[in-house]
Tab-separated table of C-alpha atoms in Angstrom:
chain	number	residue	atom	x	y	z
Y	1	GLY	CA	-16.153	7.021	80.412
Y	2	GLY	CA	-17.623	6.692	76.929
Y	3	ALA	CA	-16.699	4.125	74.317
Y	4	PRO	CA	-13.199	4.531	72.889
Y	5	GLU	CA	-12.652	5.720	69.386
Y	6	PRO	CA	-11.383	3.067	66.930
Y	7	HIS	CA	-7.592	2.621	67.123
Y	8	GLU	CA	-7.436	4.607	70.378
Y	9	ARG	CA	-5.259	3.080	73.091
Y	10	TRP	CA	-7.396	2.678	76.159
Y	11	ALA	CA	-7.599	0.686	79.347
Y	12	GLN	CA	-9.974	0.352	82.247
Y	13	MET	CA	-9.429	-1.484	85.508
Y	14	MET	CA	-12.208	-3.070	87.527
Y	15	VAL	CA	-11.552	-2.544	91.230
Y	16	TRP	CA	-13.235	-3.292	94.524
Y	17	PRO	CA	-12.759	-1.264	97.750
Y	18	CYS	CA	-10.466	-3.292	99.982
Y	19	GLU	CA	-8.355	-2.103	102.911
Y	20	SER	CA	-5.562	-4.507	102.024
Y	21	GLY	CA	-5.743	-3.663	98.325
Y	22	GLU	CA	-2.694	-3.042	96.147
Y	23	VAL	CA	-4.031	-0.021	94.219
Y	24	SER	CA	-5.309	3.393	95.311
Y	25	VAL	CA	-8.500	4.946	93.987
Y	26	VAL	CA	-9.333	8.652	94.042
Y	27	LYS	CA	-13.035	9.377	94.533
Y	28	CYS	CA	-15.371	12.338	94.817
Y	29	PRO	CA	-18.166	11.583	97.309
Y	30	LYS	CA	-20.362	14.314	95.826
Y	31	CYS	CA	-20.399	13.816	92.045
Y	32	GLY	CA	-19.200	10.205	91.872
Y	33	TYR	CA	-15.958	10.807	89.961
Y	34	ALA	CA	-13.536	7.933	90.511
Y	35	ALA	CA	-10.214	6.980	88.954
Y	36	LEU	CA	-7.072	5.051	89.713
Y	37	GLU	CA	-4.469	7.186	91.451
Y	38	GLU	CA	-2.089	6.821	88.507
Y	39	ILE	CA	-4.494	8.632	86.147
Y	40	ALA	CA	-6.692	10.651	88.514
Y	41	GLU	CA	-7.091	14.383	87.972
Y	42	SER	CA	-7.492	16.971	90.704
Y	43	ASN	CA	-7.287	20.651	91.504
Y	44	PRO	CA	-4.404	21.433	93.877
Y	45	PRO	CA	-4.855	24.036	96.609
Y	46	PRO	CA	-4.251	27.544	95.209
Y	47	GLY	CA	-0.835	29.120	95.687
Y	48	GLN	CA	0.131	32.662	96.660
Y	49	ASP	CA	-1.925	35.354	94.926
Y	50	GLU	CA	0.165	38.533	94.844
Y	51	PRO	CA	1.516	41.069	92.341
Y	52	PRO	CA	4.607	39.943	90.393
Y	53	ALA	CA	7.876	40.777	92.167
Y	54	PRO	CA	11.258	41.356	90.517
Y	55	LEU	CA	13.438	38.324	89.812
Y	56	ILE	CA	16.306	38.376	92.337
Y	57	GLU	CA	19.228	35.977	92.710
Y	58	VAL	CA	19.840	34.971	96.319
Y	59	GLU	CA	22.504	32.831	97.927
Y	60	THR	CA	21.177	29.553	99.373
Y	61	PRO	CA	24.227	27.616	100.580
Y	62	GLY	CA	23.676	23.893	101.087
Y	63	CYS	CA	19.977	24.100	100.165
Y	64	LYS	CA	19.435	21.320	97.635
Y	65	THR	CA	15.987	20.154	98.753
Y	66	ILE	CA	12.650	21.929	98.522
Y	67	ALA	CA	12.246	21.808	102.291
Y	68	ASP	CA	15.683	23.345	102.839
Y	69	VAL	CA	15.121	26.112	100.285
Y	70	ALA	CA	11.655	26.994	101.586
Y	71	ALA	CA	12.880	27.166	105.175
Y	72	TYR	CA	15.978	29.206	104.279
Y	73	VAL	CA	14.104	31.758	102.150
Y	74	GLY	CA	11.092	31.829	104.462
Y	75	VAL	CA	8.300	30.775	102.106
Y	76	PRO	CA	5.900	27.812	102.067
Y	77	GLU	CA	6.872	24.868	99.856
Y	78	SER	CA	3.917	25.773	97.616
Y	79	GLN	CA	5.858	28.916	96.637
Y	80	THR	CA	8.821	26.986	95.286
Y	81	LEU	CA	9.268	25.094	92.012
Y	82	LYS	CA	10.697	21.584	91.905
Y	83	ALA	CA	12.794	20.111	89.102
Y	84	VAL	CA	12.704	16.374	88.330
Y	85	PHE	CA	14.862	14.903	85.542
Y	86	TYR	CA	14.402	11.810	83.385
Y	87	MET	CA	15.752	10.039	80.350
Y	88	TYR	CA	12.998	8.863	78.036
Y	89	GLU	CA	13.656	5.793	75.884
Y	90	GLU	CA	17.399	6.445	76.442
Y	91	ARG	CA	17.308	9.153	73.795
Y	92	GLU	CA	15.507	12.213	75.148
Y	93	PHE	CA	16.238	14.260	78.260
Y	94	VAL	CA	13.006	15.346	79.962
Y	95	PHE	CA	12.869	18.149	82.519
Y	96	GLY	CA	9.791	17.873	84.760
Y	97	LEU	CA	8.712	20.991	86.643
Y	98	LEU	CA	6.190	21.093	89.499
Y	99	ARG	CA	5.182	23.315	92.351
Y	100	GLY	CA	7.210	22.424	95.418
Y	101	ASP	CA	4.277	20.951	97.332
Y	102	ARG	CA	3.409	18.491	94.529
Y	103	GLU	CA	4.873	15.071	93.699
Y	104	MET	CA	5.542	13.723	90.227
Y	105	ASN	CA	3.203	11.062	88.837
Y	106	GLU	CA	5.488	9.154	86.487
Y	107	ALA	CA	2.589	7.196	84.975
Y	108	LYS	CA	1.002	10.452	83.795
Y	109	LEU	CA	4.309	11.748	82.458
Y	110	ARG	CA	4.981	8.502	80.613
Y	111	ARG	CA	1.545	8.650	78.967
Y	112	ILE	CA	2.122	12.234	77.833
Y	113	LEU	CA	5.410	11.160	76.249
Y	114	GLY	CA	3.669	8.337	74.402
Y	115	GLY	CA	4.514	5.407	76.648
Y	116	GLY	CA	7.827	3.608	76.888
Y	117	GLU	CA	10.762	3.504	79.271
Y	118	LEU	CA	11.362	6.363	81.674
Y	119	ARG	CA	14.218	6.445	84.172
Y	120	PRO	CA	15.790	9.075	86.438
Y	121	ALA	CA	18.574	11.028	84.749
Y	122	THR	CA	22.083	10.858	86.165
Y	123	GLU	CA	23.890	13.930	87.481
Y	124	ASP	CA	26.174	13.871	84.432
Y	125	GLU	CA	23.170	13.796	82.096
Y	126	ILE	CA	21.628	16.706	83.979
Y	127	ALA	CA	24.842	18.734	83.931
Y	128	ALA	CA	25.199	18.174	80.175
Y	129	THR	CA	22.051	20.271	79.637
Y	130	GLY	CA	23.439	23.226	81.582
Y	131	ALA	CA	21.217	22.585	84.608
Y	132	ILE	CA	22.796	22.229	88.062
Y	133	PRO	CA	21.396	19.357	90.196
Y	134	GLY	CA	19.835	20.801	93.341
Y	135	TYR	CA	19.764	24.313	91.898
Y	136	ALA	CA	18.043	23.736	88.543
Y	137	SER	CA	15.224	25.507	86.732
Y	138	PRO	CA	14.332	26.220	83.084
Y	139	ALA	CA	15.517	29.822	83.545
Y	140	GLY	CA	18.379	30.539	81.185
Y	141	LEU	CA	18.191	27.161	79.415
Y	142	ARG	CA	17.415	26.560	75.742
Y	143	VAL	CA	13.897	25.139	76.101
Y	144	ARG	CA	12.334	23.293	73.195
Y	145	ALA	CA	9.110	24.872	71.962
Y	146	GLU	CA	6.244	22.481	71.248
Y	147	GLY	CA	6.508	21.232	67.680
Y	148	GLU	CA	10.249	22.000	67.427
Y	149	SER	CA	13.174	19.598	67.681
Y	150	ASP	CA	15.930	21.701	69.239
Y	151	GLY	CA	16.359	22.367	72.958
Y	152	ILE	CA	15.444	20.678	76.222
Y	153	THR	CA	11.988	19.163	76.666
Y	154	VAL	CA	10.429	20.835	79.725
Y	155	ILE	CA	7.048	19.458	80.786
Y	156	ALA	CA	5.541	21.554	83.562
Y	157	ASP	CA	2.628	20.693	85.789
Y	158	ARG	CA	-0.279	23.132	85.640
Y	159	SER	CA	0.354	23.905	89.325
Y	160	ILE	CA	3.128	26.295	88.241
Y	161	THR	CA	0.366	28.615	87.005
Y	162	MET	CA	-1.353	28.520	90.409
Y	163	GLY	CA	0.689	30.988	92.393
Y	164	ALA	CA	3.186	33.780	91.960
Y	165	ASN	CA	6.721	34.853	92.847
Y	166	PHE	CA	8.144	31.353	93.078
Y	167	VAL	CA	11.584	30.435	94.351
Y	168	VAL	CA	13.444	28.531	91.623
Y	169	GLY	CA	16.950	27.262	91.032
Y	170	ALA	CA	19.372	29.738	89.440
Y	171	ASN	CA	21.329	27.000	87.613
Y	172	LYS	CA	24.249	28.130	89.713
Y	173	GLU	CA	25.750	26.175	92.616
Y	174	GLY	CA	24.488	27.575	95.941
Y	175	TYR	CA	21.994	30.034	94.436
Y	176	HIS	CA	18.258	30.310	93.832
Y	177	MET	CA	16.067	33.082	92.450
Y	178	THR	CA	13.015	34.612	94.098
Y	179	GLY	CA	10.135	36.302	92.322
Y	180	ALA	CA	10.029	33.853	89.411
Y	181	ASN	CA	6.794	33.938	87.401
Y	182	TYR	CA	5.680	31.949	84.362
Y	183	PRO	CA	5.839	32.861	81.492
Y	184	ARG	CA	7.675	36.101	82.265
Y	185	ASP	CA	10.898	34.558	83.538
Y	186	PHE	CA	11.143	31.134	81.928
Y	187	SER	CA	9.537	29.037	79.234
Y	188	VAL	CA	8.365	25.414	79.032
Y	189	THR	CA	7.642	23.002	76.193
Y	190	MET	CA	4.166	22.214	77.448
Y	191	ILE	CA	1.950	22.428	80.520
Y	192	ALA	CA	0.115	19.256	81.490
Y	193	ASP	CA	-1.230	17.360	84.477
Y	194	ILE	CA	1.805	15.393	85.696
Y	195	ALA	CA	1.324	15.656	89.475
Y	196	ALA	CA	0.042	12.989	91.829
Y	197	VAL	CA	-3.223	13.638	93.631
Y	198	ALA	CA	-2.595	14.728	97.214
Y	199	GLU	CA	-4.613	15.240	100.374
Y	200	GLY	CA	-6.467	18.545	100.191
Y	201	ASP	CA	-7.025	18.378	96.422
Y	202	THR	CA	-10.495	19.001	95.033
Y	203	CYS	CA	-12.553	17.444	92.254
Y	204	VAL	CA	-12.034	18.881	88.765
Y	205	HIS	CA	-15.740	18.337	88.045
Y	206	CYS	CA	-17.533	19.757	91.075
Y	207	GLY	CA	-14.863	21.256	93.350
Y	208	SER	CA	-15.582	18.968	96.314
Y	209	ASP	CA	-12.841	17.455	98.461
Y	210	LEU	CA	-11.463	14.207	97.091
Y	211	VAL	CA	-10.888	11.077	99.142
Y	212	MET	CA	-8.475	8.213	98.543
Y	213	GLU	CA	-9.086	4.594	99.391
Y	214	LYS	CA	-7.368	1.280	98.853
Y	215	ALA	CA	-8.806	-1.208	96.385
Y	216	THR	CA	-7.949	-4.522	94.824
Y	217	ALA	CA	-7.860	-4.988	91.064
Y	218	LEU	CA	-10.413	-7.555	89.896
Y	219	GLY	CA	-9.648	-7.325	86.194
Y	220	ARG	CA	-8.594	-5.119	83.327
Y	221	LEU	CA	-10.197	-4.178	80.039
Y	222	SER	CA	-7.718	-2.937	77.454
Y	223	ALA	CA	-7.265	-2.318	73.743
Y	224	LEU	CA	-5.405	-4.912	71.717
Y	225	GLY	CA	-3.850	-2.395	69.350
Y	226	GLU	CA	-4.082	-1.342	65.735
Y	227	ASP	CA	-2.181	-4.362	64.405
Y	228	VAL	CA	-4.812	-6.754	65.766
Y	229	ILE	CA	-7.655	-4.700	64.315
Y	230	GLU	CA	-5.975	-4.395	60.911
Y	231	ALA	CA	-5.117	-8.097	60.801
Y	232	ALA	CA	-8.737	-9.010	61.462
Y	233	ASP	CA	-9.928	-6.417	58.921
Y	234	ALA	CA	-13.123	-6.165	60.964
Y	235	ARG	CA	-15.321	-3.174	60.176
Y	236	TYR	CA	-18.799	-1.868	60.853
Y	237	LEU	CA	-21.151	0.665	59.306
Y	238	ASP	CA	-21.622	3.852	61.303
Y	239	SER	CA	-24.823	5.908	61.382
Y	240	GLU	CA	-23.772	7.680	58.179
Y	241	GLY	CA	-23.060	4.471	56.287
Y	242	HIS	CA	-19.278	4.673	56.456
Y	243	HIS	CA	-17.119	1.602	57.066
Y	244	ARG	CA	-15.086	2.033	60.213
Y	245	PRO	CA	-12.628	-0.319	61.975
Y	246	LEU	CA	-13.742	-1.983	65.176
Y	247	GLY	CA	-12.195	-1.184	68.511
Y	248	VAL	CA	-10.966	-4.568	69.715
Y	249	GLY	CA	-10.256	-5.189	73.376
Y	250	ALA	CA	-9.575	-7.924	75.865
Y	251	CYS	CA	-10.956	-8.437	79.342
Y	252	VAL	CA	-8.828	-10.295	81.871
Y	253	ALA	CA	-10.445	-11.261	85.166
Y	254	ASP	CA	-8.342	-12.127	88.221
Y	255	LEU	CA	-10.345	-14.884	89.881
Y	256	ASP	CA	-8.080	-15.026	92.932
Y	257	ALA	CA	-8.553	-11.292	93.505
Y	258	ILE	CA	-12.318	-11.577	92.983
Y	259	MET	CA	-12.510	-14.325	95.598
Y	260	ALA	CA	-10.329	-12.405	98.044
Y	261	ALA	CA	-12.417	-9.241	97.679
Y	262	LEU	CA	-15.638	-11.196	98.050
Y	263	LEU	CA	-14.522	-12.953	101.207
Y	264	GLU	CA	-13.082	-9.802	102.775
Y	265	ARG	CA	-16.489	-8.156	102.444
Y	266	HIS	CA	-18.635	-11.177	103.374
Y	267	ASN	CA	-17.449	-12.641	106.668
Y	268	ASP	CA	-17.837	-12.455	110.424
Y	269	GLU	CA	-15.986	-13.756	113.465
Y	270	HIS	CA	-17.066	-17.323	112.649
Y	271	GLY	CA	-15.907	-17.471	109.040
Y	272	ILE	CA	-17.148	-16.939	105.492
Y	273	ILE	CA	-20.640	-15.743	104.609
Y	274	TRP	CA	-21.225	-16.756	100.994
Y	275	PRO	CA	-23.761	-14.713	99.016
Y	276	VAL	CA	-26.318	-17.065	97.460
Y	277	SER	CA	-25.289	-16.066	93.926
Y	278	VAL	CA	-21.719	-17.368	94.264
Y	279	ALA	CA	-21.852	-19.933	97.076
Y	280	PRO	CA	-20.168	-23.253	96.211
Y	281	PHE	CA	-23.141	-24.987	97.863
Y	282	ASP	CA	-26.536	-23.581	98.764
Y	283	VAL	CA	-27.201	-25.752	101.812
Y	284	TYR	CA	-25.015	-27.382	104.442
Y	285	ILE	CA	-26.834	-30.451	105.795
Y	286	VAL	CA	-25.750	-31.424	109.298
Y	287	ALA	CA	-26.637	-35.004	110.246
Y	288	LEU	CA	-26.230	-35.360	114.033
Y	289	GLY	CA	-25.711	-38.829	115.442
Y	290	ASN	CA	-25.186	-42.101	113.662
Y	291	SER	CA	-28.653	-43.604	113.936
Y	292	GLU	CA	-30.012	-45.185	110.781
Y	293	GLY	CA	-33.086	-42.971	110.878
Y	294	VAL	CA	-31.070	-39.733	110.938
Y	295	LEU	CA	-28.725	-40.809	108.143
Y	296	THR	CA	-31.579	-42.130	105.991
Y	297	GLN	CA	-33.612	-38.935	106.386
Y	298	ALA	CA	-30.544	-36.761	105.746
Y	299	GLY	CA	-29.850	-38.677	102.525
Y	300	ASP	CA	-33.493	-38.359	101.467
Y	301	ILE	CA	-33.514	-34.572	101.985
Y	302	TYR	CA	-30.186	-34.312	100.167
Y	303	ALA	CA	-31.686	-36.130	97.165
Y	304	ARG	CA	-34.871	-34.017	97.223
Y	305	LEU	CA	-32.836	-30.802	97.311
Y	306	ARG	CA	-30.791	-31.942	94.308
Y	307	GLU	CA	-34.006	-32.732	92.411
Y	308	ALA	CA	-35.190	-29.185	93.193
Y	309	GLY	CA	-31.987	-27.759	91.707
Y	310	VAL	CA	-30.363	-26.936	95.054
Y	311	ASP	CA	-26.689	-27.798	95.574
Y	312	ALA	CA	-26.225	-29.317	99.006
Y	313	LEU	CA	-23.270	-30.543	101.057
Y	314	LEU	CA	-24.057	-33.454	103.401
Y	315	ASP	CA	-21.973	-33.650	106.580
Y	316	ASP	CA	-22.445	-37.197	107.886
Y	317	ARG	CA	-19.046	-37.454	109.579
Y	318	LYS	CA	-18.697	-39.111	112.978
Y	319	GLU	CA	-18.023	-35.803	114.729
Y	320	SER	CA	-19.672	-33.942	117.595
Y	321	ALA	CA	-22.421	-31.394	117.072
Y	322	GLY	CA	-20.037	-28.602	118.120
Y	323	VAL	CA	-17.468	-29.536	115.489
Y	324	LYS	CA	-20.059	-29.817	112.729
Y	325	PHE	CA	-21.762	-26.510	113.588
Y	326	ALA	CA	-18.390	-24.744	113.777
Y	327	ASP	CA	-17.427	-26.129	110.370
Y	328	ALA	CA	-20.782	-25.095	108.927
Y	329	ASP	CA	-20.205	-21.515	110.102
Y	330	LEU	CA	-16.598	-21.567	108.879
Y	331	LEU	CA	-17.551	-22.728	105.383
Y	332	GLY	CA	-20.410	-20.233	105.310
Y	333	MET	CA	-23.058	-21.813	103.065
Y	334	PRO	CA	-26.218	-19.650	102.898
Y	335	VAL	CA	-28.476	-22.175	104.690
Y	336	ARG	CA	-27.752	-24.720	107.413
Y	337	LEU	CA	-30.204	-27.611	107.688
Y	338	THR	CA	-29.871	-29.843	110.763
Y	339	ILE	CA	-31.358	-33.343	111.185
Y	340	SER	CA	-31.095	-35.127	114.516
Y	341	LYS	CA	-32.932	-37.663	116.617
Y	342	ARG	CA	-34.578	-34.757	118.459
Y	343	THR	CA	-35.857	-33.050	115.295
Y	344	LEU	CA	-37.114	-36.344	113.859
Y	345	GLU	CA	-39.108	-37.013	117.029
Y	346	LYS	CA	-40.980	-33.826	116.122
Y	347	GLY	CA	-41.246	-34.783	112.456
Y	348	ALA	CA	-39.157	-31.755	111.516
Y	349	VAL	CA	-35.777	-30.386	110.523
Y	350	GLU	CA	-34.006	-27.313	111.886
Y	351	ILE	CA	-33.211	-24.541	109.386
Y	352	LYS	CA	-30.951	-21.561	109.990
Y	353	ALA	CA	-29.660	-18.860	107.659
Y	354	ARG	CA	-25.996	-17.874	107.567
Y	355	PRO	CA	-25.522	-15.316	108.951
Y	356	GLY	CA	-28.201	-15.281	111.586
Y	357	THR	CA	-29.064	-16.700	114.979
Y	358	GLU	CA	-32.749	-17.551	114.497
Y	359	LYS	CA	-33.451	-21.267	114.096
Y	360	GLU	CA	-36.703	-22.579	112.694
Y	361	LEU	CA	-38.215	-26.049	113.035
Y	362	VAL	CA	-39.926	-26.947	109.762
Y	363	PRO	CA	-41.992	-30.100	109.070
Y	364	LEU	CA	-40.132	-32.642	106.979
Y	365	GLU	CA	-42.601	-32.376	104.106
Y	366	ALA	CA	-42.162	-28.571	103.972
Y	367	ALA	CA	-38.339	-28.521	104.294
Y	368	ILE	CA	-37.570	-28.163	100.574
Y	369	GLU	CA	-40.023	-25.293	100.130
Y	370	ALA	CA	-38.597	-23.540	103.214
Y	371	VAL	CA	-35.057	-23.830	101.848
Y	372	LEU	CA	-36.093	-22.485	98.433
Y	373	ARG	CA	-37.833	-19.552	100.110
Y	374	MET	CA	-34.760	-18.795	102.198
Y	375	LEU	CA	-32.569	-18.904	99.089
Y	376	GLY	CA	-34.914	-16.544	97.291
Y	377	SER	CA	-36.022	-19.147	94.731
Y	378	PRO	CA	-39.658	-19.607	93.667
C-alpha cells in the first residue's frame, strides 16, 4: 500500500512462501493482491436471491448449532445467521453477527473496536443482554445505534446483506425465525468486514478466485506511535510549505526465519545450495591427498582467491575424496574447486558449480579468472 499518514497506526509484515510457514497469505493470481489472512479482504459467494418472505417463528428443539438449524429447517448454512459474543476490554459486550457459512476473524473485529483485549462472553454475560445462547439474534434487542451510548453493540459482517430470508435465533429457547431480512427485521450498530477469508471467495479488486498459501514471517515494519513522534518533535515541510510530523516506524528482521526460508527454497537431495549473494564462502577448495605438492598448490590458490576478493574455505583434512565431496555438497558453496595429484599432472584444477554435474579442468594460471566468471564477478 501507500505511505501511511502521520500518526496513523500501521504495520506491514514481510513474508516468504513456505510450506511449513506459520502464517497464511491470501493472494489473487490475476491482479496480484496479497495480504495476511488476518487482514485480507474478499467477496464471499452470493447468498439466496429471492423476494422477502414473512418473518415466522418456528420450533427448533435441540438445534443450537448452525449445522443443526440448517438441517432441521432445510436450508443451506449460507441462509442462516450466526451469533458470536465477546467482552471487549472487560467493559463492553459485543455481539458479532455473520452469515452461517462464514467464520469470525477476531483480528479484524479487534481492529474495528480500536485494539485491546477481546475474549468470548460467558453464558451469564450473554443472558444479561436478553439474548439466549444457541438461539440468539439482534431481533427484539435494544441495539446501540452508531454514535450512541445506550444499547448492545452489534457488529455485523457485510455477508448478512448478501442473501435473503435468513434463519435467525428468536431469543427464545428452542425457537428460531425464518424469513429474516436486514434491515427490515433487525438492526445493527455497524456493518463491517469481520469474516475470515474462505475457500471459494473472490478478489475484491478484480473478482478472480483467491488462493491461500503458507508463508513464514521474515520481519515486520510497524509504527512506533504518536508518543514517540511527539517526543522527538521531528517535522518536515510538505509540498505546500506546512510543517507536519514524521511517521516514525521500526523494522525488525527475523534472521533465523530468513535463513530457514532461504534454505527451504535453495536445496536438493545433497544439501544446501547457497545463492552467491548470501553464501558464507564463495568457493570450497577440496585438496585430495596429503602430498606436499597438492597442499602447497591448494594453499597458493586459496591465497590468490583471497587477494581477488573471493572468500574460500580450504578442506585439507585427512579424509577420503568421497567424504570431502559429500561435505562440499552438504555445505553448498557456489563453486567447488578440486586439486589432486591427477589434476596437477595436467597442470590444472577441477571446477564445478553447485548445483550442477558438469566438471571443468582449468589451467592453474586461469583458475582465479574461471572462478570469478562462475561467480558472476568481472
